[in-house]
Each structure stands twice: as structure tokens, then as C-alpha cells.
Amino acid sequence: MFGVVPKVLWSRVYSSDENNLIVLTLRSLVVETDGHVILIDTGWGDKQDEKFFRHVYLHDGEGLTEGLERRGYKPEDITDVVLTHLHADHCGGGIKRNVGGTGYELTFPEANYHVSRTQWEWAVKNNVREEDSFLEENIIPIMDSGHLNLVDEEGELFPGFFVRICNGHTPGMMIPVIKYKDKILVYTGDLIPTIAHLPVLWNMSYDIESLKTIEEKEIILTEALNGCYILVFQHDEHIECCTLEMTPKGIRAKEKFAFSEIL
Ligand SMILES: [Zn+2]
């Protein structure tokens, strides 16, 4: 998760166990606007077998549909699923096995699934570097369902709900930027997966083009600093949100808080 950053440095800010494993969350977000109930990202899902998950060590968490239910949403209530990108830990929960196990179906049957065209075409073509992460069963059933909407460019997808497109982690990753009351939230996805990834050089080795990630982070962090945006972290075990400030070392976290404090 920290690429070329030595463990002696990253372990001071993100703890690991004796096997170098760190705990990451798969934090999805629901946004309601203008009659839309939008779900951002869907976690791993549960289609694959134990062998697939043997290096992942899934534990804890509410589960996707269970977590939604606890907040009053049934799968049919979701009108839109926005997938930042098609890596398995971001989109897998959007597709489930059908009754009888003969094939796959949408977990959210009424929803349109939004993916950037660049990411879709990249994922369908696949490549040796990302093939463990682009799984046919997570991707093709979306197209077969007729519910796929390909997003061609950055902009406002729904009222107050914008997407930015970044290409360093994987081509066409969408970063949602959401106006909420008097605030602006950035769902940082795999661009800034945890608060420890705020330094522009602290990036994942999963990134396809690290120089692009550095450039894209600088742009978004500068804009977020100037606009007093709130960052929402998808993968950070402890910190859900933060604001930013400029320090002699660069842009860093100012206040850290739980998502519930925004609502
Ligand atoms: Zn990813």
C-alpha cells in the first residue's frame, strides 16, 4: 500500500502486524440528491471462494447490504451505483450469484451502474498487471444487464454530485466530489486511500503510472486546501474524514473526524 516508502517510515503512521499486513476498510458512501439514491463503490462482494480471499483476510464490518439495511435502504432503493473503478475490492459487491447459482445478477436491481468509459474499455481489455483485480464476473454481468452507463468526461453526474477523472492508479478512475449543505466532500478512493497517503510521494505500488498519481494528487489536494474541502477516506481503518492545512512539509491533515460529524 505504500510502494517504495520504507516500512520504517510508514509504520510510524499506519500500524501493521508481524506479517506486514495492515487493516483497511471498504467504506462505501450513499448520497441522496434530486430523487437519486446513489451508492459509491460496493466492496469485494462474496462471489469468490476461500482460495481467492486467502491473502485478503476478510474480517469484521457490517457487510454491504446489511450496512445499507441498517441505514434504512433496501437493495431496490438504490437508483445509481457509481463505481470509482473496476478493481475487485471496489466493484465486486455490485454483482451477486443468482438464486440457484447458475449465473450472476445485479445486487441493486433498479440501479444504473456508472463507470467511466476509459476505465470500462481498459478493464474489459485487461492486462497482466491488473488481471487479478479485473474479474470477468464483476464486470460483464453489468453490461449484460443493460444497466451500464459509461461516463465520458468529468462533470456533474447528478445535481451537486460531480466526478473528476484520474488516470495514475488505473486509467479512468472517477473521484466523486459532492456538495453537501455548505460543504464540499471528496471521496478520495484509491487516489488517497488513507490519511497516511496525503504526502504526494506516498503512493501504492498498485498504481499503473506513479508520476501521474503524484500530479493528480497535487492538483486535487491544492484545490481541496484552497476550497476547504473535506476528504473522505475509503480505506483508512481509523480516520474517516479530514480537512487540510499547508505545512512546511506540504499539504497535511488539519482536523480529523468521523463522517457522522458532517451530517
Ligand atoms: Zn484500485
mmCIF file of C-alpha atoms and ligand atoms in Angstrom:
data_model
loop_
_atom_site.group_PDB
_atom_site.id
_atom_site.type_symbol
_atom_site.label_atom_id
_atom_site.label_comp_id
_atom_site.label_asym_id
_atom_site.label_seq_id
_atom_site.Cartn_x
_atom_site.Cartn_y
_atom_site.Cartn_z
ATOM 1 C CA MET A 1 0.000 0.000 0.000
ATOM 2 C CA PHE A 2 2.993 2.336 0.414
ATOM 3 C CA GLY A 3 5.017 1.424 -2.657
ATOM 4 C CA VAL A 4 8.649 2.462 -2.339
ATOM 5 C CA VAL A 5 8.208 4.196 1.036
ATOM 6 C CA PRO A 6 10.303 2.203 3.553
ATOM 7 C CA LYS A 7 8.379 0.426 6.298
ATOM 8 C CA VAL A 8 10.426 2.229 8.929
ATOM 9 C CA LEU A 9 8.631 5.396 7.793
ATOM 10 C CA TRP A 10 5.089 4.231 7.022
ATOM 11 C CA SER A 11 4.826 2.008 10.088
ATOM 12 C CA ARG A 12 5.032 5.143 12.258
ATOM 13 C CA VAL A 13 1.758 6.376 10.819
ATOM 14 C CA TYR A 14 -0.085 3.174 9.860
ATOM 15 C CA SER A 15 0.347 0.147 12.072
ATOM 16 C CA SER A 16 0.926 -3.363 10.751
ATOM 17 C CA ASP A 17 1.129 -6.849 12.210
ATOM 18 C CA GLU A 18 4.163 -9.168 12.258
ATOM 19 C CA ASN A 19 3.377 -10.295 8.704
ATOM 20 C CA ASN A 20 3.393 -6.693 7.417
ATOM 21 C CA LEU A 21 -0.370 -6.792 6.992
ATOM 22 C CA ILE A 22 -2.343 -3.636 7.581
ATOM 23 C CA VAL A 23 -6.068 -3.254 8.227
ATOM 24 C CA LEU A 24 -8.025 -1.490 5.508
ATOM 25 C CA THR A 25 -11.717 -0.714 5.330
ATOM 26 C CA LEU A 26 -14.003 -0.814 2.323
ATOM 27 C CA ARG A 27 -16.055 2.270 3.119
ATOM 28 C CA SER A 28 -18.915 2.960 0.727
ATOM 29 C CA LEU A 29 -20.983 6.123 0.700
ATOM 30 C CA VAL A 30 -24.673 6.797 -0.016
ATOM 31 C CA VAL A 31 -25.631 10.165 -1.466
ATOM 32 C CA GLU A 32 -29.234 11.293 -1.912
ATOM 33 C CA THR A 33 -29.920 14.089 -4.368
ATOM 34 C CA ASP A 34 -32.832 15.046 -6.602
ATOM 35 C CA GLY A 35 -34.656 11.708 -6.234
ATOM 36 C CA HIS A 36 -31.491 9.659 -6.769
ATOM 37 C CA VAL A 37 -30.118 7.320 -4.125
ATOM 38 C CA ILE A 38 -26.508 6.891 -5.190
ATOM 39 C CA LEU A 39 -24.152 4.266 -3.801
ATOM 40 C CA ILE A 40 -20.434 4.870 -4.302
ATOM 41 C CA ASP A 41 -18.459 1.619 -4.596
ATOM 42 C CA THR A 42 -19.551 -1.783 -3.377
ATOM 43 C CA GLY A 43 -16.604 -3.610 -1.740
ATOM 44 C CA TRP A 44 -15.443 -7.122 -2.631
ATOM 45 C CA GLY A 45 -18.822 -8.883 -2.611
ATOM 46 C CA ASP A 46 -18.931 -12.584 -1.772
ATOM 47 C CA LYS A 47 -18.895 -14.408 -5.119
ATOM 48 C CA GLN A 48 -15.364 -15.773 -4.945
ATOM 49 C CA ASP A 49 -14.233 -18.787 -2.957
ATOM 50 C CA GLU A 50 -11.938 -19.037 0.057
ATOM 51 C CA LYS A 51 -8.931 -19.618 -2.170
ATOM 52 C CA PHE A 52 -9.458 -16.243 -3.828
ATOM 53 C CA PHE A 53 -9.635 -14.476 -0.468
ATOM 54 C CA ARG A 54 -6.757 -16.407 1.138
ATOM 55 C CA HIS A 55 -4.405 -13.404 1.011
ATOM 56 C CA VAL A 56 -7.063 -10.853 1.906
ATOM 57 C CA TYR A 57 -8.114 -11.975 5.406
ATOM 58 C CA LEU A 58 -11.628 -10.538 5.366
ATOM 59 C CA HIS A 59 -12.880 -9.728 8.834
ATOM 60 C CA ASP A 60 -15.368 -7.593 10.701
ATOM 61 C CA GLY A 61 -17.525 -4.990 9.040
ATOM 62 C CA GLU A 62 -21.262 -4.833 8.582
ATOM 63 C CA GLY A 63 -21.400 -6.162 5.042
ATOM 64 C CA LEU A 64 -22.720 -4.089 2.166
ATOM 65 C CA THR A 65 -26.438 -4.901 2.025
ATOM 66 C CA GLU A 66 -26.590 -5.328 5.817
ATOM 67 C CA GLY A 67 -24.958 -1.936 6.342
ATOM 68 C CA LEU A 68 -27.397 -0.332 3.908
ATOM 69 C CA GLU A 69 -30.337 -2.019 5.605
ATOM 70 C CA ARG A 70 -29.263 -0.672 8.995
ATOM 71 C CA ARG A 71 -29.474 2.793 7.483
ATOM 72 C CA GLY A 72 -32.914 2.145 6.018
ATOM 73 C CA TYR A 73 -32.054 1.225 2.418
ATOM 74 C CA LYS A 74 -33.183 -1.929 0.627
ATOM 75 C CA PRO A 75 -31.226 -3.013 -2.478
ATOM 76 C CA GLU A 76 -34.167 -1.882 -4.669
ATOM 77 C CA ASP A 77 -33.950 1.624 -3.217
ATOM 78 C CA ILE A 78 -30.562 2.277 -4.815
ATOM 79 C CA THR A 79 -31.130 4.118 -8.107
ATOM 80 C CA ASP A 80 -27.482 4.553 -9.077
ATOM 81 C CA VAL A 81 -24.208 2.812 -8.357
ATOM 82 C CA VAL A 82 -21.132 4.902 -9.084
ATOM 83 C CA LEU A 83 -18.032 2.724 -9.377
ATOM 84 C CA THR A 84 -14.818 4.691 -8.968
ATOM 85 C CA HIS A 85 -13.077 1.914 -10.908
ATOM 86 C CA LEU A 86 -13.394 -1.813 -11.561
ATOM 87 C CA HIS A 87 -10.753 -3.272 -9.233
ATOM 88 C CA ALA A 88 -12.416 -6.157 -7.391
ATOM 89 C CA ASP A 89 -12.447 -4.501 -3.955
ATOM 90 C CA HIS A 90 -14.391 -1.543 -5.359
ATOM 91 C CA CYS A 91 -16.992 -3.144 -7.620
ATOM 92 C CA GLY A 92 -17.419 -6.812 -6.575
ATOM 93 C CA GLY A 93 -20.388 -6.212 -4.293
ATOM 94 C CA GLY A 94 -22.451 -4.791 -7.150
ATOM 95 C CA ILE A 95 -22.891 -8.253 -8.694
ATOM 96 C CA LYS A 96 -24.039 -11.380 -6.876
ATOM 97 C CA ARG A 97 -24.735 -15.003 -7.728
ATOM 98 C CA ASN A 98 -28.334 -15.562 -8.808
ATOM 99 C CA VAL A 99 -30.701 -17.917 -6.995
ATOM 100 C CA GLY A 100 -29.622 -21.435 -7.942
ATOM 101 C CA GLY A 101 -26.080 -20.261 -8.586
ATOM 102 C CA THR A 102 -26.292 -20.666 -12.363
ATOM 103 C CA GLY A 103 -25.131 -17.138 -13.164
ATOM 104 C CA TYR A 104 -24.888 -13.592 -11.892
ATOM 105 C CA GLU A 105 -27.248 -10.691 -11.331
ATOM 106 C CA LEU A 106 -27.195 -7.120 -10.113
ATOM 107 C CA THR A 107 -27.208 -6.731 -6.320
ATOM 108 C CA PHE A 108 -29.104 -3.463 -6.875
ATOM 109 C CA PRO A 109 -31.687 -4.457 -9.487
ATOM 110 C CA GLU A 110 -33.154 -0.990 -10.096
ATOM 111 C CA ALA A 111 -29.845 0.848 -10.310
ATOM 112 C CA ASN A 112 -27.899 2.214 -13.222
ATOM 113 C CA TYR A 113 -24.223 1.400 -12.835
ATOM 114 C CA HIS A 114 -21.902 4.269 -13.771
ATOM 115 C CA VAL A 115 -18.299 3.614 -14.833
ATOM 116 C CA SER A 116 -16.017 5.872 -16.837
ATOM 117 C CA ARG A 117 -15.719 4.812 -20.469
ATOM 118 C CA THR A 118 -11.923 4.891 -20.197
ATOM 119 C CA GLN A 119 -11.917 2.527 -17.204
ATOM 120 C CA TRP A 120 -14.521 0.238 -18.766
ATOM 121 C CA GLU A 121 -12.607 -0.191 -22.022
ATOM 122 C CA TRP A 122 -9.339 -0.646 -20.115
ATOM 123 C CA ALA A 123 -10.803 -3.271 -17.775
ATOM 124 C CA VAL A 124 -12.551 -5.255 -20.496
ATOM 125 C CA LYS A 125 -9.321 -5.398 -22.497
ATOM 126 C CA ASN A 126 -7.481 -6.337 -19.257
ATOM 127 C CA ASN A 127 -3.712 -6.609 -18.809
ATOM 128 C CA VAL A 128 -1.235 -8.853 -16.987
ATOM 129 C CA ARG A 129 -0.587 -6.257 -14.309
ATOM 130 C CA GLU A 130 -4.230 -5.853 -13.229
ATOM 131 C CA GLU A 131 -5.724 -9.207 -14.220
ATOM 132 C CA ASP A 132 -6.088 -10.391 -10.616
ATOM 133 C CA SER A 133 -8.190 -7.313 -9.975
ATOM 134 C CA PHE A 134 -10.356 -7.065 -13.114
ATOM 135 C CA LEU A 135 -12.621 -10.087 -12.751
ATOM 136 C CA GLU A 136 -14.977 -11.018 -15.555
ATOM 137 C CA GLU A 137 -17.780 -11.926 -13.123
ATOM 138 C CA ASN A 138 -17.676 -8.420 -11.630
ATOM 139 C CA ILE A 139 -17.738 -6.648 -14.966
ATOM 140 C CA ILE A 140 -19.520 -8.489 -17.791
ATOM 141 C CA PRO A 141 -22.845 -9.009 -15.906
ATOM 142 C CA ILE A 142 -23.186 -5.212 -15.616
ATOM 143 C CA MET A 143 -23.112 -4.914 -19.393
ATOM 144 C CA ASP A 144 -25.408 -7.910 -19.881
ATOM 145 C CA SER A 145 -27.983 -6.365 -17.526
ATOM 146 C CA GLY A 146 -28.400 -3.324 -19.767
ATOM 147 C CA HIS A 147 -27.887 -1.075 -16.722
ATOM 148 C CA LEU A 148 -24.411 0.166 -17.641
ATOM 149 C CA ASN A 149 -23.880 3.897 -18.152
ATOM 150 C CA LEU A 150 -20.477 4.898 -19.453
ATOM 151 C CA VAL A 151 -19.297 8.304 -18.284
ATOM 152 C CA ASP A 152 -17.334 10.090 -20.998
ATOM 153 C CA GLU A 153 -15.969 13.056 -19.149
ATOM 154 C CA GLU A 154 -15.600 14.886 -15.861
ATOM 155 C CA GLY A 155 -18.541 16.974 -14.690
ATOM 156 C CA GLU A 156 -21.845 16.953 -12.813
ATOM 157 C CA LEU A 157 -23.395 13.459 -12.902
ATOM 158 C CA PHE A 158 -26.309 14.383 -10.617
ATOM 159 C CA PRO A 159 -27.247 17.730 -9.036
ATOM 160 C CA GLY A 160 -24.380 18.614 -6.685
ATOM 161 C CA PHE A 161 -22.572 15.350 -7.461
ATOM 162 C CA PHE A 162 -19.510 15.803 -9.654
ATOM 163 C CA VAL A 163 -16.845 13.366 -10.797
ATOM 164 C CA ARG A 164 -13.201 14.011 -11.533
ATOM 165 C CA ILE A 165 -11.222 11.553 -13.619
ATOM 166 C CA CYS A 166 -7.728 10.411 -12.631
ATOM 167 C CA ASN A 167 -5.505 8.042 -14.589
ATOM 168 C CA GLY A 168 -2.464 7.258 -12.427
ATOM 169 C CA HIS A 169 -3.928 4.460 -10.283
ATOM 170 C CA THR A 170 -5.743 2.956 -13.253
ATOM 171 C CA PRO A 171 -6.996 4.761 -16.365
ATOM 172 C CA GLY A 172 -10.366 6.472 -15.884
ATOM 173 C CA MET A 173 -10.759 6.251 -12.105
ATOM 174 C CA MET A 174 -13.630 8.533 -11.050
ATOM 175 C CA ILE A 175 -13.254 10.636 -7.903
ATOM 176 C CA PRO A 176 -16.646 11.894 -6.652
ATOM 177 C CA VAL A 177 -16.820 15.496 -5.415
ATOM 178 C CA ILE A 178 -20.082 16.190 -3.607
ATOM 179 C CA LYS A 179 -21.723 19.407 -2.463
ATOM 180 C CA TYR A 180 -23.441 18.803 0.859
ATOM 181 C CA LYS A 181 -25.108 21.771 2.580
ATOM 182 C CA ASP A 182 -22.300 24.361 2.784
ATOM 183 C CA LYS A 183 -19.556 21.762 2.455
ATOM 184 C CA ILE A 184 -17.701 20.037 -0.360
ATOM 185 C CA LEU A 185 -16.662 16.426 0.146
ATOM 186 C CA VAL A 186 -14.127 14.497 -1.904
ATOM 187 C CA TYR A 187 -14.416 10.716 -1.883
ATOM 188 C CA THR A 188 -10.737 10.073 -2.446
ATOM 189 C CA GLY A 189 -10.985 6.395 -3.498
ATOM 190 C CA ASP A 190 -7.645 4.875 -4.438
ATOM 191 C CA LEU A 191 -6.078 8.281 -5.176
ATOM 192 C CA ILE A 192 -5.611 8.922 -1.426
ATOM 193 C CA PRO A 193 -6.724 5.649 0.154
ATOM 194 C CA THR A 194 -5.778 6.515 3.759
ATOM 195 C CA ILE A 195 -4.753 9.638 5.608
ATOM 196 C CA ALA A 196 -1.175 8.316 5.521
ATOM 197 C CA HIS A 197 -1.266 8.788 1.731
ATOM 198 C CA LEU A 198 -1.573 12.597 1.879
ATOM 199 C CA PRO A 199 2.161 13.182 1.096
ATOM 200 C CA VAL A 200 2.306 13.288 -2.691
ATOM 201 C CA LEU A 201 5.107 10.698 -2.864
ATOM 202 C CA TRP A 202 3.391 8.151 -0.582
ATOM 203 C CA ASN A 203 1.614 6.067 -3.173
ATOM 204 C CA MET A 204 0.571 2.494 -3.741
ATOM 205 C CA SER A 205 2.665 0.119 -5.801
ATOM 206 C CA TYR A 206 -0.626 -0.892 -7.481
ATOM 207 C CA ASP A 207 -0.613 2.405 -9.377
ATOM 208 C CA ILE A 208 -0.140 1.923 -13.107
ATOM 209 C CA GLU A 209 1.553 5.309 -13.592
ATOM 210 C CA SER A 210 3.039 6.728 -10.415
ATOM 211 C CA LEU A 211 4.104 10.064 -11.904
ATOM 212 C CA LYS A 212 0.508 10.704 -12.963
ATOM 213 C CA THR A 213 -0.739 9.840 -9.463
ATOM 214 C CA ILE A 214 1.681 12.403 -7.989
ATOM 215 C CA GLU A 215 0.474 15.080 -10.426
ATOM 216 C CA GLU A 216 -3.204 14.282 -9.863
ATOM 217 C CA LYS A 217 -2.851 14.255 -6.093
ATOM 218 C CA GLU A 218 -1.130 17.623 -6.156
ATOM 219 C CA ILE A 219 -3.951 19.120 -8.220
ATOM 220 C CA ILE A 220 -6.760 17.725 -6.073
ATOM 221 C CA LEU A 221 -5.023 18.446 -2.755
ATOM 222 C CA THR A 222 -4.295 22.047 -3.760
ATOM 223 C CA GLU A 223 -7.894 22.579 -4.849
ATOM 224 C CA ALA A 224 -9.165 20.913 -1.666
ATOM 225 C CA LEU A 225 -6.910 23.055 0.510
ATOM 226 C CA ASN A 226 -7.955 26.292 -1.212
ATOM 227 C CA GLY A 227 -11.654 25.369 -1.188
ATOM 228 C CA CYS A 228 -11.679 23.996 2.393
ATOM 229 C CA TYR A 229 -12.970 20.629 1.134
ATOM 230 C CA ILE A 230 -13.410 17.619 3.403
ATOM 231 C CA LEU A 231 -11.620 14.450 2.315
ATOM 232 C CA VAL A 232 -13.459 11.160 2.892
ATOM 233 C CA PHE A 233 -11.176 8.115 3.004
ATOM 234 C CA GLN A 234 -12.362 4.806 1.617
ATOM 235 C CA HIS A 235 -9.668 2.543 3.037
ATOM 236 C CA ASP A 236 -8.435 4.160 6.285
ATOM 237 C CA GLU A 237 -9.085 1.931 9.272
ATOM 238 C CA HIS A 238 -9.289 4.777 11.809
ATOM 239 C CA ILE A 239 -9.767 8.121 10.095
ATOM 240 C CA GLU A 240 -12.930 8.649 8.068
ATOM 241 C CA CYS A 241 -12.527 12.341 7.183
ATOM 242 C CA CYS A 242 -10.166 15.267 7.436
ATOM 243 C CA THR A 243 -9.694 18.874 6.434
ATOM 244 C CA LEU A 244 -6.347 20.169 5.160
ATOM 245 C CA GLU A 245 -3.721 22.737 6.003
ATOM 246 C CA MET A 246 -0.428 23.814 4.476
ATOM 247 C CA THR A 247 2.654 22.862 6.492
ATOM 248 C CA PRO A 248 6.387 23.258 5.782
ATOM 249 C CA LYS A 249 6.320 19.632 4.566
ATOM 250 C CA GLY A 250 3.397 20.176 2.219
ATOM 251 C CA ILE A 251 -0.374 19.722 2.470
ATOM 252 C CA ARG A 252 -1.331 17.690 5.524
ATOM 253 C CA ALA A 253 -4.392 16.874 7.639
ATOM 254 C CA LYS A 254 -5.772 19.625 9.841
ATOM 255 C CA GLU A 255 -8.811 18.254 11.684
ATOM 256 C CA LYS A 256 -9.669 14.549 11.673
ATOM 257 C CA PHE A 257 -13.215 13.465 12.386
ATOM 258 C CA ALA A 258 -15.904 10.840 11.905
ATOM 259 C CA PHE A 259 -18.255 11.047 8.941
ATOM 260 C CA SER A 260 -21.240 11.283 11.278
ATOM 261 C CA GLU A 261 -19.961 14.697 12.411
ATOM 262 C CA ILE A 262 -20.638 16.090 8.932
ATOM 263 C CA LEU A 263 -24.296 15.056 8.862
HETATM 264 ZN ZN ZN B 1 -7.824 0.221 -7.078
#
